[in-house]
Amino acid sequence: MLTTIIIIVALALLFDFINGFHDTANAIATSISTRALSPRFAVFFAAILNFIGAVFSSEVAKTVGGKVANPATIDNGVYIVIAALLSAIIWNLLTWYYGIPSSSSHTLIGSLAGAVIAGAGVGALNWSGFKEIVLILVLSPIIAFATGFVVMWIIRKLILASGNQSRSKMNRTFKSFQVLSAGLLSFSHGGNDAQKAMGIIVFGLVALGYQDNLDVPMWVKVAAATAMGLGTSIGGWRIIKTMSKKLLKIEPINGFASDLNSSIVIQISTHLGMPLSTTHVISSSIIGTGSVMRFHDVKWGTVTRMVLTWVITIPISIVLAFIIYKILFALVA
């Protein structure tokens, strides 16, 4: 049994590590694009604040660990967790390799659902909890786009009303602000994303009888935070390039507005205990703030490719985890 939990923890931390370098672009793409931060310093800066953010809360972990299915009441929980993690890791590596800003949240939730269905049947899935999570995953990018547009519109109106700042001076000012907004966004990212791995580890601990509740032990928090921080320090340069250059030309003013808006949306979701796709939220914020300044400059071809990936991630993850579970169980049984 100890060997089994070691395997689960190792896979969960590997997922978290991959999530770290896969999602490095989330918090620092805008600050790198505007040269507010150098790429290497930005990655190091994001790694530290991702680690700090990851140990501050555990509500999202409880949601991931208990709202998709009840680990205490299903059989074969060990194989379910392993299949879900393998599926999520495979999808994250594929999208990272091709430089596509996919969602680690979508693939983890989809993979967990697929593995539960394969191992315990459709009836074992907590449909109300699963639908609630999926609804948040779907709505959060739309909300981020809309609020990003509004935040940028307000900032632009205030600047125009002041009437005493040139465009170059305005951008120099907001470039300084971007250091703060990138730090806040990195902290927020760690606070939501690292908890997903914590939730999966807790799911495994309950399924194996190591604990009877969804509370997150401190060692799990520290381990997940460390894995996220180390992954972030490596940097997912392919995705950084996509988000910093291929969505639109980012200026300091909309970079700051995007980071601030994303941080607010992510923090609210974290405090409500809901996992969301930080990738989708931040991408949507960038598009929303950029649309105010230059709607036609948004590279809608890249946006369409990203949206297509977002749409197919959960269904593909469900099927992939289902197949992996069946293969794994057949081999072991």
Coordinates of N, CA and C in Angstrom, one line a residue, residues 155-312:
I155 N -9.7 52.2 -17.9 CA -8.4 52.8 -17.8 C -8.1 53.8 -19.0
R156 N -8.5 53.4 -20.2 CA -8.3 54.2 -21.4 C -9.1 55.5 -21.2
K157 N -10.3 55.5 -20.7 CA -11.1 56.7 -20.6 C -10.5 57.6 -19.5
L158 N -10.0 57.1 -18.5 CA -9.3 57.9 -17.4 C -8.1 58.6 -18.0
I159 N -7.3 57.8 -18.8 CA -6.1 58.4 -19.4 C -6.5 59.6 -20.4
L160 N -7.5 59.3 -21.2 CA -7.9 60.3 -22.1 C -8.5 61.6 -21.4
A161 N -9.2 61.3 -20.3 CA -9.7 62.4 -19.5 C -8.6 63.3 -18.9
S162 N -7.5 62.7 -18.5 CA -6.4 63.4 -17.9 C -5.8 64.4 -18.9
G163 N -5.7 63.9 -20.2 CA -5.2 64.8 -21.2 C -3.8 65.3 -21.2
N164 N -3.0 64.7 -20.3 CA -1.6 65.2 -20.1 C -0.6 64.2 -20.2
Q165 N -0.9 63.0 -20.8 CA 0.1 62.0 -21.0 C 0.3 61.6 -22.4
S166 N 1.5 61.6 -22.9 CA 1.7 61.1 -24.2 C 1.7 59.5 -24.2
R167 N 1.5 58.9 -25.4 CA 1.5 57.5 -25.4 C 2.7 56.8 -24.9
S168 N 3.9 57.4 -25.2 CA 5.2 56.8 -24.8 C 5.3 56.9 -23.3
K169 N 5.0 58.1 -22.7 CA 5.1 58.2 -21.3 C 4.1 57.3 -20.5
M170 N 2.9 57.2 -21.1 CA 1.9 56.3 -20.5 C 2.4 54.9 -20.5
N171 N 3.0 54.4 -21.6 CA 3.5 53.1 -21.6 C 4.7 52.8 -20.7
R172 N 5.5 53.9 -20.5 CA 6.6 53.7 -19.5 C 6.1 53.6 -18.1
T173 N 5.1 54.3 -17.8 CA 4.5 54.2 -16.5 C 3.9 52.8 -16.2
F174 N 3.1 52.4 -17.2 CA 2.5 51.1 -17.0 C 3.5 49.9 -17.1
K175 N 4.6 50.1 -17.7 CA 5.6 49.1 -17.8 C 6.1 48.8 -16.3
S176 N 6.3 49.9 -15.6 CA 6.7 49.7 -14.1 C 5.6 49.0 -13.3
F177 N 4.3 49.4 -13.6 CA 3.2 48.7 -12.9 C 3.2 47.2 -13.2
Q178 N 3.6 46.8 -14.4 CA 3.6 45.4 -14.8 C 4.4 44.5 -13.9
V179 N 5.4 45.0 -13.3 CA 6.2 44.2 -12.4 C 5.3 43.7 -11.2
L180 N 4.5 44.6 -10.7 CA 3.5 44.3 -9.6 C 2.4 43.4 -10.1
S181 N 1.9 43.7 -11.3 CA 0.7 42.9 -11.8 C 1.2 41.5 -12.1
A182 N 2.4 41.3 -12.7 CA 2.9 40.0 -13.0 C 3.1 39.2 -11.7
G183 N 3.6 39.9 -10.6 CA 3.8 39.2 -9.3 C 2.5 38.7 -8.8
L184 N 1.5 39.6 -8.8 CA 0.1 39.3 -8.3 C -0.5 38.1 -9.1
L185 N -0.3 38.1 -10.4 CA -0.8 37.1 -11.2 C -0.1 35.7 -11.0
S186 N 1.2 35.8 -10.8 CA 1.9 34.5 -10.4 C 1.4 33.9 -9.1
F187 N 1.3 34.8 -8.1 CA 0.8 34.4 -6.8 C -0.6 33.7 -7.0
S188 N -1.5 34.4 -7.7 CA -2.9 33.9 -8.0 C -2.9 32.6 -8.7
H189 N -2.0 32.5 -9.7 CA -1.9 31.2 -10.5 C -1.5 30.0 -9.6
G190 N -0.5 30.2 -8.7 CA -0.1 29.2 -7.8 C -1.2 28.8 -6.9
G191 N -1.9 29.8 -6.4 CA -3.0 29.5 -5.5 C -4.1 28.7 -6.0
N192 N -4.3 28.7 -7.3 CA -5.4 27.9 -7.9 C -4.9 26.6 -8.6
D193 N -3.8 26.7 -9.3 CA -3.4 25.6 -10.1 C -2.7 24.5 -9.3
A194 N -1.9 24.8 -8.4 CA -1.2 23.8 -7.6 C -2.1 23.0 -6.7
Q195 N -3.3 23.6 -6.4 CA -4.2 22.9 -5.6 C -4.9 21.7 -6.3
K196 N -4.8 21.7 -7.6 CA -5.4 20.5 -8.3 C -4.7 19.3 -8.1
A197 N -3.3 19.4 -8.1 CA -2.5 18.2 -7.7 C -2.7 17.8 -6.3
M198 N -2.9 18.8 -5.4 CA -3.1 18.5 -4.0 C -4.4 17.7 -3.9
G199 N -5.5 18.1 -4.6 CA -6.7 17.4 -4.6 C -6.7 16.0 -5.0
I200 N -5.9 15.7 -6.1 CA -5.7 14.4 -6.6 C -5.0 13.5 -5.5
I201 N -4.0 14.0 -4.9 CA -3.2 13.3 -3.9 C -4.2 12.9 -2.7
V202 N -5.0 13.9 -2.3 CA -6.0 13.7 -1.2 C -7.0 12.6 -1.6
F203 N -7.4 12.7 -2.9 CA -8.3 11.6 -3.4 C -7.7 10.3 -3.2
G204 N -6.4 10.1 -3.6 CA -5.7 8.9 -3.4 C -5.6 8.4 -1.9
L205 N -5.3 9.4 -1.1 CA -5.1 9.1 0.3 C -6.4 8.6 1.0
V206 N -7.5 9.2 0.6 CA -8.8 8.8 1.1 C -9.2 7.4 0.5
A207 N -9.0 7.2 -0.8 CA -9.3 5.9 -1.5 C -8.5 4.8 -0.8
L208 N -7.3 5.1 -0.4 CA -6.4 4.0 0.2 C -6.6 3.9 1.7
G209 N -7.5 4.8 2.3 CA -7.7 4.7 3.7 C -6.7 5.3 4.6
Y210 N -5.9 6.2 4.0 CA -4.9 6.9 4.9 C -5.5 8.0 5.6
Q211 N -6.6 8.6 5.1 CA -7.4 9.6 5.9 C -8.8 9.5 5.5
D212 N -9.7 10.0 6.3 CA -11.2 9.9 6.0 C -11.8 11.2 5.7
N213 N -11.1 12.2 5.4 CA -11.6 13.5 5.0 C -10.8 14.1 3.9
L214 N -11.2 15.3 3.4 CA -10.6 15.9 2.3 C -9.6 17.0 2.7
D215 N -9.3 17.1 4.0 CA -8.3 18.1 4.4 C -6.9 17.8 3.8
V216 N -6.2 18.9 3.4 CA -4.9 18.7 2.8 C -3.8 18.8 3.8
P217 N -3.1 17.7 4.0 CA -1.9 17.8 4.9 C -0.9 18.8 4.5
M218 N -0.1 19.3 5.4 CA 0.9 20.3 5.1 C 1.9 19.8 4.2
W219 N 2.3 18.5 4.4 CA 3.4 17.9 3.5 C 2.9 17.9 2.0
V220 N 1.6 17.7 1.8 CA 1.1 17.7 0.5 C 1.1 19.1 -0.1
K221 N 0.8 20.1 0.7 CA 0.8 21.5 0.2 C 2.3 21.9 -0.2
V222 N 3.2 21.6 0.7 CA 4.6 21.9 0.4 C 5.2 21.2 -0.8
A223 N 4.8 19.9 -0.9 CA 5.3 19.1 -2.0 C 4.8 19.6 -3.4
A224 N 3.5 19.9 -3.4 CA 2.8 20.4 -4.6 C 3.3 21.8 -5.0
A225 N 3.5 22.6 -4.0 CA 4.0 24.0 -4.2 C 5.4 23.9 -4.8
T226 N 6.2 23.0 -4.2 CA 7.6 22.9 -4.7 C 7.7 22.4 -6.1
A227 N 6.8 21.4 -6.4 CA 6.8 20.9 -7.8 C 6.3 22.0 -8.8
M228 N 5.3 22.7 -8.4 CA 4.8 23.8 -9.3 C 5.9 24.9 -9.5
G229 N 6.6 25.2 -8.4 CA 7.7 26.2 -8.5 C 8.8 25.8 -9.3
L230 N 9.2 24.5 -9.2 CA 10.3 24.0 -10.0 C 10.0 23.9 -11.5
G231 N 8.8 23.5 -11.7 CA 8.3 23.4 -13.1 C 8.3 24.8 -13.7
T232 N 7.8 25.8 -13.0 CA 7.7 27.2 -13.5 C 9.1 27.7 -13.8
S233 N 10.1 27.3 -13.0 CA 11.4 27.8 -13.1 C 12.1 27.4 -14.4
I234 N 11.6 26.3 -15.0 CA 12.1 25.8 -16.3 C 11.6 26.6 -17.4
G235 N 10.3 26.9 -17.4 CA 9.7 27.8 -18.4 C 9.2 27.1 -19.6
G236 N 8.0 27.3 -20.0 CA 7.4 26.7 -21.2 C 7.5 27.7 -22.3
W237 N 8.7 27.7 -22.9 CA 9.0 28.8 -23.9 C 8.1 28.7 -25.1
R238 N 7.7 27.5 -25.5 CA 6.9 27.5 -26.7 C 5.5 28.2 -26.5
I239 N 5.0 28.0 -25.3 CA 3.7 28.6 -25.0 C 3.8 30.1 -24.7
I240 N 5.0 30.5 -24.1 CA 5.3 31.9 -23.8 C 5.3 32.6 -25.2
K241 N 5.9 32.0 -26.2 CA 5.9 32.7 -27.5 C 4.5 32.8 -28.1
T242 N 3.7 31.8 -27.9 CA 2.3 31.9 -28.4 C 1.5 33.1 -27.7
M243 N 1.6 33.1 -26.4 CA 0.8 34.1 -25.7 C 1.3 35.5 -25.7
S244 N 2.7 35.6 -25.9 CA 3.3 36.9 -25.9 C 3.3 37.6 -27.2
K245 N 3.3 36.8 -28.3 CA 3.5 37.3 -29.6 C 2.4 37.0 -30.6
K246 N 1.7 35.8 -30.5 CA 0.8 35.4 -31.5 C -0.6 35.7 -31.3
L247 N -1.0 36.3 -30.1 CA -2.4 36.7 -29.9 C -2.6 38.1 -30.4
L248 N -1.7 39.0 -30.0 CA -1.8 40.4 -30.5 C -0.5 41.1 -30.0
K249 N -0.3 42.3 -30.5 CA 0.9 43.1 -30.1 C 0.5 43.7 -28.7
I250 N 1.2 43.3 -27.7 CA 0.8 43.7 -26.3 C 1.6 45.0 -25.9
E251 N 0.9 46.0 -25.5 CA 1.6 47.2 -24.9 C 1.5 47.2 -23.4
P252 N 2.3 47.9 -22.7 CA 2.3 47.9 -21.2 C 0.9 48.2 -20.6
I253 N 0.2 49.1 -21.3 CA -1.1 49.5 -20.7 C -2.1 48.3 -20.7
N254 N -2.2 47.6 -21.8 CA -3.2 46.5 -21.8 C -2.6 45.2 -21.2
G255 N -1.2 45.2 -21.1 CA -0.6 44.1 -20.4 C -0.9 44.2 -18.9
F256 N -0.8 45.4 -18.4 CA -1.1 45.6 -17.0 C -2.6 45.3 -16.7
A257 N -3.5 45.9 -17.6 CA -4.9 45.7 -17.4 C -5.3 44.2 -17.4
S258 N -4.6 43.5 -18.3 CA -4.9 42.0 -18.5 C -4.5 41.3 -17.2
D259 N -3.3 41.5 -16.7 CA -2.8 40.9 -15.5 C -3.6 41.1 -14.3
L260 N -4.0 42.4 -14.2 CA -4.8 42.8 -13.0 C -6.2 42.1 -13.1
N261 N -6.8 42.1 -14.3 CA -8.1 41.5 -14.4 C -8.1 40.0 -14.2
S262 N -7.1 39.4 -14.7 CA -6.9 37.9 -14.6 C -6.7 37.6 -13.1
S263 N -5.9 38.4 -12.4 CA -5.7 38.1 -11.0 C -7.0 38.2 -10.2
I264 N -7.8 39.1 -10.5 CA -9.1 39.3 -9.7 C -10.0 38.1 -10.0
V265 N -10.1 37.7 -11.2 CA -11.0 36.6 -11.6 C -10.5 35.3 -10.9
I266 N -9.2 35.1 -11.0 CA -8.6 33.8 -10.4 C -8.8 33.8 -8.9
Q267 N -8.5 35.0 -8.2 CA -8.6 35.1 -6.8 C -10.0 34.8 -6.3
I268 N -11.0 35.4 -7.0 CA -12.4 35.1 -6.6 C -12.7 33.7 -6.7
S269 N -12.3 33.0 -7.8 CA -12.6 31.6 -8.0 C -11.9 30.8 -6.9
T270 N -10.7 31.1 -6.6 CA -9.9 30.4 -5.6 C -10.6 30.5 -4.2
H271 N -11.1 31.7 -3.8 CA -11.8 31.8 -2.6 C -13.1 31.1 -2.5
L272 N -13.7 30.9 -3.7 CA -15.0 30.2 -3.8 C -14.7 28.6 -3.8
G273 N -13.4 28.3 -3.9 CA -13.1 26.9 -3.9 C -13.3 26.2 -5.3
M274 N -13.3 27.0 -6.3 CA -13.5 26.4 -7.7 C -12.3 26.4 -8.5
P275 N -11.9 25.3 -9.1 CA -10.8 25.3 -10.0 C -11.2 25.9 -11.4
L276 N -10.4 26.7 -11.9 CA -10.6 27.2 -13.3 C -9.4 27.1 -14.1
S277 N -9.5 27.4 -15.4 CA -8.4 27.3 -16.3 C -7.7 28.7 -16.3
T278 N -6.6 28.7 -15.6 CA -5.8 30.0 -15.6 C -5.4 30.4 -17.0
T279 N -5.1 29.3 -17.8 CA -4.7 29.6 -19.2 C -5.8 30.3 -19.9
H280 N -7.0 29.8 -19.8 CA -8.1 30.4 -20.5 C -8.4 31.8 -20.0
V281 N -8.4 31.9 -18.7 CA -8.7 33.2 -18.1 C -7.7 34.3 -18.6
I282 N -6.4 34.0 -18.5 CA -5.4 34.9 -18.9 C -5.4 35.2 -20.4
S283 N -5.6 34.2 -21.2 CA -5.7 34.4 -22.7 C -6.9 35.3 -23.0
S284 N -8.0 35.0 -22.4 CA -9.2 35.8 -22.6 C -9.1 37.2 -22.2
S285 N -8.4 37.4 -21.1 CA -8.1 38.8 -20.6 C -7.2 39.5 -21.6
I286 N -6.2 38.9 -22.1 CA -5.3 39.5 -23.1 C -6.1 39.9 -24.3
I287 N -7.0 39.0 -24.8 CA -7.8 39.3 -26.0 C -8.8 40.5 -25.6
G288 N -9.5 40.4 -24.5 CA -10.4 41.4 -24.1 C -9.8 42.8 -24.0
T289 N -8.7 42.9 -23.3 CA -8.1 44.2 -23.1 C -7.5 44.7 -24.5
G290 N -7.0 43.8 -25.3 CA -6.4 44.2 -26.6 C -7.5 44.6 -27.5
S291 N -8.7 44.1 -27.4 CA -9.8 44.4 -28.3 C -10.2 45.9 -28.2
V292 N -10.1 46.5 -27.0 CA -10.4 47.9 -26.8 C -9.5 48.8 -27.6
M293 N -8.2 48.5 -27.6 CA -7.3 49.3 -28.3 C -7.3 49.1 -29.8
R294 N -7.2 47.8 -30.2 CA -7.0 47.5 -31.6 C -7.7 46.2 -31.9
F295 N -9.0 46.2 -32.1 CA -9.8 45.0 -32.3 C -9.3 44.2 -33.5
H296 N -8.9 44.9 -34.6 CA -8.5 44.2 -35.8 C -7.1 43.7 -35.7
D297 N -6.3 44.1 -34.7 CA -5.0 43.6 -34.5 C -4.9 42.2 -33.8
V298 N -6.1 41.8 -33.2 CA -6.1 40.5 -32.5 C -6.0 39.4 -33.6
K299 N -5.1 38.5 -33.4 CA -4.8 37.5 -34.4 C -5.8 36.3 -34.2
W300 N -7.0 36.5 -34.8 CA -8.1 35.7 -34.5 C -7.9 34.2 -35.0
G301 N -6.9 34.0 -35.9 CA -6.6 32.6 -36.3 C -6.0 31.9 -35.2
T302 N -5.1 32.5 -34.4 CA -4.5 31.9 -33.2 C -5.6 31.6 -32.2
V303 N -6.5 32.6 -32.0 CA -7.5 32.5 -31.0 C -8.4 31.4 -31.4
T304 N -8.8 31.2 -32.6 CA -9.7 30.1 -33.1 C -9.0 28.7 -32.8
R305 N -7.7 28.7 -33.0 CA -7.0 27.4 -32.7 C -7.0 27.1 -31.2
M306 N -6.8 28.1 -30.4 CA -6.8 27.9 -29.0 C -8.2 27.5 -28.5
V307 N -9.3 28.2 -29.0 CA -10.6 27.8 -28.6 C -11.0 26.4 -28.9
L308 N -10.6 26.0 -30.1 CA -10.8 24.6 -30.6 C -10.1 23.6 -29.6
T309 N -8.9 23.9 -29.2 CA -8.2 23.1 -28.2 C -9.0 23.0 -26.9
W310 N -9.5 24.2 -26.4 CA -10.2 24.3 -25.2 C -11.4 23.4 -25.2
V311 N -12.1 23.4 -26.4 CA -13.4 22.7 -26.5 C -13.2 21.2 -26.5
I312 N -12.1 20.7 -27.2 CA -11.9 19.3 -27.3 C -11.2 18.6 -26.1

